[in-house]
Tab-separated table of N, CA, C and O in Angstrom:
chain	number	residue	atom	x	y	z
P	1	MET	N	1.257	-1.262	-0.123
P	1	MET	CA	-0.235	0.142	0.313
P	1	MET	C	0.999	1.057	-0.698
P	1	MET	O	2.045	1.531	1.066
P	2	VAL	N	0.871	2.000	-0.849
P	2	VAL	CA	1.636	3.117	-1.112
P	2	VAL	C	-0.383	4.617	-0.515
P	2	VAL	O	-0.744	4.192	-0.984
P	3	THR	N	0.829	5.149	0.620
P	3	THR	CA	0.933	6.236	0.954
P	3	THR	C	1.173	7.187	0.780
P	3	THR	O	2.554	8.303	0.777
P	4	ASP	N	-0.220	8.385	0.410
P	4	ASP	CA	-0.216	9.946	-0.027
P	4	ASP	C	0.651	10.802	1.346
P	4	ASP	O	-0.307	11.148	1.662
P	5	LEU	N	2.233	11.220	1.245
P	5	LEU	CA	2.636	11.968	2.223
P	5	LEU	C	1.340	13.631	2.332
P	5	LEU	O	1.446	13.592	3.410
P	6	ALA	N	1.562	13.962	1.556
P	6	ALA	CA	0.299	14.938	1.259
P	6	ALA	C	-1.664	15.216	1.901
P	6	ALA	O	-1.509	15.878	2.497
P	7	ASP	N	-1.788	14.285	2.014
P	7	ASP	CA	-2.286	13.563	2.770
P	7	ASP	C	-2.680	13.191	4.229
P	7	ASP	O	-3.636	12.533	5.318
P	8	ASP	N	-1.291	12.746	4.555
P	8	ASP	CA	-1.422	11.714	5.767
P	8	ASP	C	-1.405	13.303	7.320
P	8	ASP	O	-1.097	14.471	7.081
P	9	PRO	N	-2.524	13.178	8.028
P	9	PRO	CA	-2.351	13.974	8.651
P	9	PRO	C	-1.707	14.705	10.238
P	9	PRO	O	-1.467	15.734	10.791
P	10	VAL	N	-1.119	13.400	10.349
P	10	VAL	CA	0.396	14.021	11.164
P	10	VAL	C	1.157	14.217	10.978
P	10	VAL	O	2.243	14.988	11.471
P	11	ARG	N	1.036	14.646	9.524
P	11	ARG	CA	1.963	15.232	9.387
P	11	ARG	C	2.002	16.300	8.629
P	11	ARG	O	2.594	16.606	7.301
P	12	ASP	N	1.665	17.375	9.310
P	12	ASP	CA	0.824	18.690	9.362
P	12	ASP	C	2.742	19.688	9.409
P	12	ASP	O	3.766	18.995	9.755
P	13	GLY	N	2.170	20.761	9.433
P	13	GLY	CA	3.684	21.777	9.390
P	13	GLY	C	4.097	21.189	10.450
P	13	GLY	O	5.465	21.827	10.470
P	14	VAL	N	3.897	21.640	11.599
P	14	VAL	CA	4.110	22.203	13.213
P	14	VAL	C	4.833	21.075	13.516
P	14	VAL	O	5.993	20.628	13.592
P	15	ARG	N	4.404	19.494	12.907
P	15	ARG	CA	5.686	18.528	12.833
P	15	ARG	C	6.710	18.005	12.356
P	15	ARG	O	7.385	17.370	12.976
P	16	ASP	N	6.614	18.536	11.322
P	16	ASP	CA	7.376	18.227	10.318
P	16	ASP	C	8.560	19.045	10.182
P	16	ASP	O	9.459	18.686	9.852
P	17	ARG	N	8.163	19.936	10.164
P	17	ARG	CA	9.353	21.396	10.939
P	17	ARG	C	10.963	20.793	11.932
P	17	ARG	O	11.818	21.031	11.427
P	18	GLY	N	10.003	20.602	13.181
P	18	GLY	CA	11.255	19.585	13.753
P	18	GLY	C	12.362	21.087	14.552
P	18	GLY	O	12.075	21.432	14.953
P	19	ALA	N	13.410	20.424	14.977
P	19	ALA	CA	14.240	22.273	15.991
P	19	ALA	C	15.022	21.487	15.498
P	19	ALA	O	15.939	20.616	14.891
P	20	THR	N	16.064	22.924	15.317
P	20	THR	CA	17.657	22.752	15.267
P	20	THR	C	18.519	23.514	16.533
P	20	THR	O	17.672	25.083	16.585
P	21	THR	N	19.006	22.763	16.954
P	21	THR	CA	19.929	24.015	18.560
P	21	THR	C	20.625	24.114	18.187
P	21	THR	O	22.017	23.740	17.661
P	22	ILE	N	21.644	25.088	18.451
P	22	ILE	CA	23.096	26.158	18.041
P	22	ILE	C	23.559	26.465	19.286
P	22	ILE	O	22.844	26.176	20.163
P	23	ALA	N	24.656	25.595	19.777
P	23	ALA	CA	25.672	25.916	20.398
P	23	ALA	C	25.686	27.246	21.068
P	23	ALA	O	26.216	27.789	20.181
P	24	ASP	N	25.566	27.438	21.793
P	24	ASP	CA	26.129	29.045	22.878
P	24	ASP	C	27.438	29.169	21.660
P	24	ASP	O	27.973	30.107	21.770
P	25	ARG	N	28.012	27.936	22.336
P	25	ARG	CA	29.870	28.178	21.615
P	25	ARG	C	30.262	28.362	19.864
P	25	ARG	O	31.086	29.218	19.710
P	26	VAL	N	29.299	27.749	18.970
P	26	VAL	CA	29.497	27.932	17.778
P	26	VAL	C	29.323	29.355	18.163
P	26	VAL	O	29.946	29.807	16.444
P	27	VAL	N	28.031	29.673	17.988
P	27	VAL	CA	27.407	30.933	17.791
P	27	VAL	C	29.170	32.504	18.411
P	27	VAL	O	29.061	33.207	17.808
P	28	ALA	N	29.683	31.992	19.386
P	28	ALA	CA	30.598	32.449	20.024
P	28	ALA	C	31.599	32.584	18.422
P	28	ALA	O	32.303	33.631	18.799
P	29	LYS	N	31.891	31.326	18.161
P	29	LYS	CA	32.892	31.272	17.494
P	29	LYS	C	32.794	32.084	15.520
P	29	LYS	O	33.383	32.761	15.243
P	30	ILE	N	31.678	32.359	15.464
P	30	ILE	CA	30.969	32.651	14.681
P	30	ILE	C	30.653	34.548	15.652
P	30	ILE	O	31.357	35.004	13.961
P	31	ALA	N	31.157	34.882	16.551
P	31	ALA	CA	30.628	35.904	16.560
P	31	ALA	C	32.113	36.754	16.953
P	31	ALA	O	33.217	37.482	16.443
P	32	ALA	N	32.979	35.444	16.496
P	32	ALA	CA	34.598	35.742	17.201
P	32	ALA	C	35.711	36.125	15.782
P	32	ALA	O	35.943	37.180	15.402
P	33	GLN	N	34.819	35.717	14.785
P	33	GLN	CA	35.769	35.976	13.430
P	33	GLN	C	34.209	37.149	12.570
P	33	GLN	O	35.819	37.571	11.670
P	34	ALA	N	33.474	37.690	13.130
P	34	ALA	CA	33.130	38.418	13.084
P	34	ALA	C	33.812	39.787	13.481
P	34	ALA	O	33.689	41.005	13.090
P	35	ALA	N	34.212	39.667	14.088
P	35	ALA	CA	35.453	40.858	15.456
P	35	ALA	C	36.263	40.995	14.334
P	35	ALA	O	36.969	42.621	14.107
P	36	ARG	N	37.127	40.056	14.223
P	36	ARG	CA	37.828	40.011	12.729
P	36	ARG	C	37.475	40.119	12.114
P	36	ARG	O	38.828	40.962	11.536
P	37	GLU	N	36.554	39.926	11.140
P	37	GLU	CA	35.844	40.715	9.636
P	37	GLU	C	35.854	42.441	10.317
P	37	GLU	O	36.163	43.396	9.243
P	38	GLY	N	35.688	42.718	11.906
P	38	GLY	CA	34.815	44.282	11.541
P	38	GLY	C	36.227	45.202	12.019
P	38	GLY	O	36.171	46.897	11.713
P	39	LEU	N	37.525	44.161	12.446
P	39	LEU	CA	38.859	45.702	12.432
P	39	LEU	C	39.886	45.297	11.429
P	39	LEU	O	39.401	45.231	10.257
P	40	ASP	N	40.198	46.634	11.876
P	40	ASP	CA	40.680	47.570	10.823
P	40	ASP	C	42.617	46.425	10.650
P	40	ASP	O	42.899	45.540	9.775
P	41	ALA	N	42.750	45.466	11.637
P	41	ALA	CA	43.771	43.734	11.432
P	41	ALA	C	43.618	44.392	12.563
P	41	ALA	O	43.577	45.424	13.630
P	42	VAL	N	43.494	43.213	12.955
P	42	VAL	CA	44.773	42.314	14.309
P	42	VAL	C	45.957	43.314	14.119
P	42	VAL	O	47.113	42.937	14.036
P	43	PRO	N	46.091	44.333	15.730
P	43	PRO	CA	47.909	44.912	15.654
P	43	PRO	C	49.179	43.325	15.720
P	43	PRO	O	48.576	42.213	16.567
P	44	GLN	N	49.885	43.569	15.409
P	44	GLN	CA	51.261	42.662	16.075
P	44	GLN	C	51.846	42.497	16.712
P	44	GLN	O	51.668	43.318	18.203
P	45	GLY	N	51.767	41.546	17.236
P	45	GLY	CA	51.584	41.019	19.066
P	45	GLY	C	49.917	40.485	19.650
P	45	GLY	O	50.266	40.780	20.807
P	46	GLY	N	49.497	40.996	18.895
P	46	GLY	CA	48.415	40.868	20.014
P	46	GLY	C	47.331	39.985	19.815
P	46	GLY	O	47.569	38.596	18.449
P	47	SER	N	45.992	39.518	19.978
P	47	SER	CA	45.216	38.053	20.236
P	47	SER	C	44.396	38.918	19.133
P	47	SER	O	43.690	39.639	19.247
P	48	LYS	N	44.011	37.454	18.364
P	48	LYS	CA	42.771	37.300	18.114
P	48	LYS	C	41.625	37.854	18.507
P	48	LYS	O	41.185	37.347	20.058
P	49	PRO	N	40.359	38.298	18.275
P	49	PRO	CA	39.497	38.323	18.650
P	49	PRO	C	38.532	37.532	19.904
P	49	PRO	O	39.082	36.030	19.026
P	50	HIS	N	38.396	37.033	20.782
P	50	HIS	CA	37.375	36.510	21.178
P	50	HIS	C	35.924	36.694	22.032
P	50	HIS	O	36.501	38.084	22.396
P	51	ALA	N	35.097	35.780	21.328
P	51	ALA	CA	34.016	36.101	22.258
P	51	ALA	C	33.355	35.127	23.388
P	51	ALA	O	33.210	33.562	23.641
P	52	SER	N	32.365	35.679	23.691
P	52	SER	CA	31.533	34.626	24.689
P	52	SER	C	29.904	34.679	24.623
P	52	SER	O	29.188	36.211	24.159
P	53	VAL	N	28.663	33.968	23.743
P	53	VAL	CA	27.541	34.295	23.581
P	53	VAL	C	26.849	33.910	24.643
P	53	VAL	O	27.597	32.503	25.652
P	54	VAL	N	25.560	33.723	25.021
P	54	VAL	CA	24.182	33.754	25.997
P	54	VAL	C	23.548	33.733	25.145
P	54	VAL	O	22.637	35.057	24.888
P	55	VAL	N	22.286	32.471	24.851
P	55	VAL	CA	21.112	33.144	24.497
P	55	VAL	C	19.687	32.656	25.440
P	55	VAL	O	20.534	31.530	25.647
P	56	HIS	N	18.976	33.265	24.797
P	56	HIS	CA	18.009	33.366	25.455
P	56	HIS	C	16.924	32.891	25.175
P	56	HIS	O	16.556	33.982	24.827
P	57	ARG	N	16.080	31.715	24.355
P	57	ARG	CA	14.704	32.525	23.309
P	57	ARG	C	15.049	33.274	22.225
P	57	ARG	O	14.135	34.383	22.382
P	58	GLU	N	15.528	32.184	21.325
P	58	GLU	CA	16.417	33.671	20.544
P	58	GLU	C	16.158	34.874	20.565
P	58	GLU	O	16.574	35.621	19.165
P	59	ILE	N	17.404	34.752	21.584
P	59	ILE	CA	18.143	36.569	21.825
P	59	ILE	C	19.379	35.772	21.823
P	59	ILE	O	18.867	35.689	23.442
P	60	ALA	N	20.141	36.866	21.734
P	60	ALA	CA	21.462	36.487	21.651
P	60	ALA	C	21.987	37.942	22.325
P	60	ALA	O	21.368	38.726	21.788
P	61	HIS	N	23.233	37.465	23.740
P	61	HIS	CA	23.707	38.590	24.189
P	61	HIS	C	25.549	37.897	24.132
P	61	HIS	O	25.722	37.652	24.160
P	62	VAL	N	26.033	39.161	23.301
P	62	VAL	CA	27.067	39.071	23.056
P	62	VAL	C	28.131	39.768	23.315
P	62	VAL	O	27.734	40.985	23.471
P	63	SER	N	29.562	39.172	23.635
P	63	SER	CA	31.002	40.083	24.055
P	63	SER	C	31.876	40.056	23.748
P	63	SER	O	32.796	38.580	23.633
P	64	VAL	N	32.484	40.617	22.855
P	64	VAL	CA	33.862	40.232	22.532
P	64	VAL	C	35.252	41.142	23.597
P	64	VAL	O	34.953	42.236	23.420
P	65	SER	N	35.684	40.931	22.871
P	65	SER	CA	36.983	40.974	24.283
P	65	SER	C	38.615	41.125	22.741
P	65	SER	O	37.870	40.146	21.758
P	66	LEU	N	39.269	42.080	22.242
P	66	LEU	CA	39.911	41.848	21.591
P	66	LEU	C	41.328	43.151	21.978
P	66	LEU	O	41.557	43.697	23.231
P	67	ASP	N	42.030	43.713	21.770
P	67	ASP	CA	42.731	43.640	21.469
P	67	ASP	C	43.413	45.395	20.143
P	67	ASP	O	42.762	44.993	19.315
P	68	LEU	N	43.925	46.411	20.407
P	68	LEU	CA	44.230	47.541	19.645
P	68	LEU	C	45.044	47.779	18.765
P	68	LEU	O	46.198	47.867	19.957
P	69	ASP	N	45.312	48.748	17.780
P	69	ASP	CA	46.711	49.019	17.514
P	69	ASP	C	46.342	50.361	18.542
P	69	ASP	O	45.188	50.857	19.043
P	70	TYR	N	47.801	51.078	19.073
P	70	TYR	CA	47.417	52.609	19.225
P	70	TYR	C	48.516	53.653	18.764
P	70	TYR	O	49.470	52.675	18.471
P	71	PRO	N	48.669	54.488	18.074
P	71	PRO	CA	47.049	54.862	18.189
P	71	PRO	C	46.143	54.696	17.243
P	71	PRO	O	47.009	54.646	16.179
P	72	SER	N	44.882	55.185	17.484
P	72	SER	CA	44.030	53.820	16.511
P	72	SER	C	42.196	55.504	17.018
P	72	SER	O	42.624	55.293	18.232
P	73	ASP	N	41.352	55.353	16.122
P	73	ASP	CA	40.180	55.500	16.719
P	73	ASP	C	39.358	53.832	17.320
P	73	ASP	O	38.701	53.655	16.695
P	74	VAL	N	39.530	54.342	18.809
P	74	VAL	CA	39.723	53.225	19.566
P	74	VAL	C	37.388	53.726	19.296
P	74	VAL	O	36.667	51.554	18.821
P	75	GLY	N	36.916	54.326	18.868
P	75	GLY	CA	35.595	54.175	19.191
P	75	GLY	C	34.727	53.560	17.488
P	75	GLY	O	33.561	53.304	17.519
P	76	ARG	N	35.705	53.811	17.019
P	76	ARG	CA	35.419	53.900	15.462
P	76	ARG	C	35.316	52.726	15.112
P	76	ARG	O	34.423	51.888	15.088
P	77	GLN	N	36.646	51.685	15.656
P	77	GLN	CA	36.458	50.294	15.744
P	77	GLN	C	35.919	49.795	16.203
P	77	GLN	O	35.454	48.374	16.083
P	78	CYS	N	35.201	50.051	16.963
P	78	CYS	CA	34.247	49.184	18.579
P	78	CYS	C	33.643	49.309	17.569
P	78	CYS	O	32.093	48.459	18.478
P	79	GLY	N	32.500	50.730	16.948
P	79	GLY	CA	31.718	50.359	16.441
P	79	GLY	C	31.268	49.627	15.164
P	79	GLY	O	30.347	48.864	15.283
P	80	ALA	N	32.320	48.977	14.558
P	80	ALA	CA	32.315	48.917	13.069
P	80	ALA	C	32.032	47.679	13.473
P	80	ALA	O	31.758	46.078	13.957
P	81	VAL	N	32.992	46.478	15.052
P	81	VAL	CA	32.674	45.279	15.469
P	81	VAL	C	31.498	45.150	15.849
P	81	VAL	O	30.869	44.283	15.308
P	82	ARG	N	31.371	45.652	16.621
P	82	ARG	CA	29.274	45.286	16.909
P	82	ARG	C	29.210	44.966	15.396
P	82	ARG	O	27.965	44.516	15.796
P	83	ASN	N	28.336	46.100	14.394
P	83	ASN	CA	27.724	46.353	13.445
P	83	ASN	C	28.573	45.279	12.835
P	83	ASN	O	26.939	44.580	12.425
P	84	ARG	N	29.412	44.723	12.776
P	84	ARG	CA	29.608	43.698	11.812
P	84	ARG	C	28.981	42.696	12.487
P	84	ARG	O	28.902	40.966	11.973
P	85	VAL	N	29.929	41.998	14.058
P	85	VAL	CA	29.208	41.334	14.698
P	85	VAL	C	27.839	40.262	15.432
P	85	VAL	O	26.834	39.741	15.055
P	86	ARG	N	27.152	42.124	15.150
P	86	ARG	CA	25.562	42.156	15.015
P	86	ARG	C	24.991	40.853	13.822
P	86	ARG	O	23.842	40.858	13.617
P	87	THR	N	25.409	42.218	12.449
P	87	THR	CA	24.686	41.517	11.322
P	87	THR	C	24.672	40.349	10.527
P	87	THR	O	23.678	40.045	10.879
P	88	ARG	N	26.366	39.571	11.337
P	88	ARG	CA	27.225	38.501	10.300
P	88	ARG	C	26.161	37.394	11.650
P	88	ARG	O	25.843	35.855	11.086
P	89	VAL	N	25.800	37.573	12.866
P	89	VAL	CA	25.497	36.363	13.625
P	89	VAL	C	23.426	36.303	13.198
P	89	VAL	O	23.220	35.547	13.222
P	90	GLU	N	22.930	37.635	13.436
P	90	GLU	CA	21.631	37.326	12.583
P	90	GLU	C	21.599	36.673	11.441
P	90	GLU	O	20.615	35.337	10.915
P	91	GLN	N	22.136	37.068	10.338
P	91	GLN	CA	22.201	36.351	8.846
P	91	GLN	C	22.568	35.213	9.006
P	91	GLN	O	22.202	34.277	8.492
P	92	LEU	N	24.160	34.204	9.228
P	92	LEU	CA	24.092	33.214	9.627
P	92	LEU	C	23.600	32.250	10.660
P	92	LEU	O	23.818	30.842	10.122
P	93	VAL	N	23.184	33.353	11.948
P	93	VAL	CA	22.887	31.464	12.508
P	93	VAL	C	21.398	32.314	12.986
P	93	VAL	O	20.342	30.671	13.245
P	94	GLY	N	19.885	33.325	12.773
P	94	GLY	CA	19.118	33.511	12.565
P	94	GLY	C	18.710	34.146	14.308
P	94	GLY	O	17.584	34.437	14.097
P	95	LEU	N	19.700	34.400	14.739
P	95	LEU	CA	19.094	35.034	15.967
P	95	LEU	C	18.788	36.060	15.830
P	95	LEU	O	19.696	37.497	15.398
P	96	GLU	N	18.415	37.042	17.037
P	96	GLU	CA	18.105	38.386	17.731
P	96	GLU	C	19.040	38.901	17.902
P	96	GLU	O	19.232	37.864	19.238
P	97	VAL	N	20.037	39.992	17.773
P	97	VAL	CA	21.596	39.826	19.190
P	97	VAL	C	20.750	41.879	19.581
P	97	VAL	O	20.935	42.161	18.997
P	98	HIS	N	20.499	42.100	20.317
P	98	HIS	CA	20.548	42.588	21.236
P	98	HIS	C	21.377	43.862	21.677
P	98	HIS	O	21.444	45.440	22.291
P	99	GLU	N	22.451	42.973	21.938
P	99	GLU	CA	23.845	43.693	22.921
P	99	GLU	C	25.144	43.090	22.535
P	99	GLU	O	25.616	41.247	21.961
P	100	VAL	N	25.660	43.598	21.823
P	100	VAL	CA	27.055	42.988	21.848
P	100	VAL	C	27.638	44.535	22.484
P	100	VAL	O	28.188	45.680	22.169
P	101	THR	N	28.954	43.703	23.346
P	101	THR	CA	29.587	44.741	24.682
P	101	THR	C	30.695	44.384	24.488
P	101	THR	O	31.798	42.996	23.414
P	102	VAL	N	32.182	45.574	23.550
P	102	VAL	CA	32.830	44.948	23.042
P	102	VAL	C	34.484	45.700	24.329
P	102	VAL	O	34.409	46.159	24.835
P	103	HIS	N	34.640	45.235	24.821
P	103	HIS	CA	35.991	45.356	25.413
P	103	HIS	C	37.185	44.987	25.762
P	103	HIS	O	37.605	44.669	24.195
P	104	VAL	N	38.119	46.123	24.962
P	104	VAL	CA	39.374	47.062	24.181
P	104	VAL	C	40.762	45.962	25.663
P	104	VAL	O	40.413	46.568	27.125
P	105	GLU	N	40.539	44.555	25.616
P	105	GLU	CA	42.019	44.439	26.296
P	105	GLU	C	42.965	45.064	26.244
P	105	GLU	O	43.926	45.145	27.277
P	106	HIS	N	43.720	45.134	25.192
P	106	HIS	CA	45.191	45.757	25.398
P	106	HIS	C	45.427	46.783	23.884
P	106	HIS	O	44.447	46.491	23.273
P	107	LEU	N	45.541	48.248	23.922
P	107	LEU	CA	46.137	48.983	23.112
P	107	LEU	C	47.954	48.452	22.334
P	107	LEU	O	48.054	48.339	23.921
P	108	HIS	N	47.954	48.174	21.650
P	108	HIS	CA	49.309	47.405	21.023
P	108	HIS	C	50.259	49.132	20.495
P	108	HIS	O	49.242	49.284	19.071
P	109	SER	N	50.707	49.747	20.572
P	109	SER	CA	51.955	51.398	19.870
P	109	SER	C	53.029	50.692	19.262
P	109	SER	O	53.373	48.816	20.122
P	110	ALA	N	54.203	50.702	18.645
P	110	ALA	CA	55.265	50.264	17.681
P	110	ALA	C	55.934	50.472	18.968
P	110	ALA	O	57.364	49.467	19.092
P	111	HIS	N	55.779	51.558	19.613
P	111	HIS	CA	56.982	51.357	20.938
P	111	HIS	C	56.881	50.472	21.984
P	111	HIS	O	58.065	49.970	22.098
P	112	THR	N	55.686	49.993	22.326
P	112	THR	CA	56.088	48.430	23.310
P	112	THR	C	56.359	46.844	22.739
P	112	THR	O	56.139	47.319	23.434
P	113	ARG	N	55.675	47.366	21.797
P	113	ARG	CA	56.020	45.602	20.624
P	113	ARG	C	58.095	46.095	20.607
P	113	ARG	O	58.835	45.161	20.882
P	114	HIS	N	58.299	47.047	20.177
P	114	HIS	CA	60.452	46.752	20.916
P	114	HIS	C	60.814	47.778	21.483
P	114	HIS	O	61.959	47.077	22.120
P	115	ALA	N	60.174	47.681	22.625
P	115	ALA	CA	60.724	48.102	24.536
P	115	ALA	C	61.520	46.789	24.457
P	115	ALA	O	61.228	45.275	24.451
P	116	THR	N	61.905	47.027	25.191
P	116	THR	CA	62.785	45.805	26.379
P	116	THR	C	61.723	45.234	27.202
P	116	THR	O	60.956	45.991	27.895
P	117	PRO	N	62.081	44.625	28.177
P	117	PRO	CA	61.142	44.110	28.916
P	117	PRO	C	61.809	44.251	30.675
P	117	PRO	O	62.719	44.822	30.516
P	118	ARG	N	60.029	44.704	31.261
P	118	ARG	CA	60.434	45.099	32.171
P	118	ARG	C	60.844	43.987	33.657
P	118	ARG	O	60.083	43.515	33.499
P	119	GLY	N	61.869	44.173	34.640
P	119	GLY	CA	61.238	44.185	35.544
P	119	GLY	C	62.440	43.080	36.134
P	119	GLY	O	63.667	43.364	34.852
P	120	ARG	N	62.541	42.419	36.618
P	120	ARG	CA	63.576	41.321	36.842
P	120	ARG	C	63.706	40.288	36.269
P	120	ARG	O	62.851	39.100	35.867
P	121	LEU	N	64.973	39.629	35.525
P	121	LEU	CA	64.998	38.602	34.927
P	121	LEU	C	66.530	37.993	35.255
P	121	LEU	O	66.846	37.824	35.868
P	122	ALA	N	65.645	36.310	35.015
P	122	ALA	CA	66.894	35.389	35.921
P	122	ALA	C	67.736	35.553	34.612
P	122	ALA	O	67.720	35.605	33.510
């Protein structure tokens, strides 16, 4: 006996859809990559951006930590990172991003990159 699935009352739209769950750490990796894309450049000797994400009911709260060159327009770069992270997470994952917090961990200047280390040397 062959059954036409379109006429099967059990396979209606809601039951047939299923559910997709994306782990917070996956969204965090996407956010970190988007932060790298939003920066002018990762400073020489600096760390790549990293992110943490909390998702609650299709709403993501993202926190990004990054290093910047000094001198630079810190406000403009942080704004660019926020916009890029929000856009990419919404596009790629489909979550609504209510908040992107950017933490500047270090400022790297040409002077500090080539300076001799301070403190005691063993």
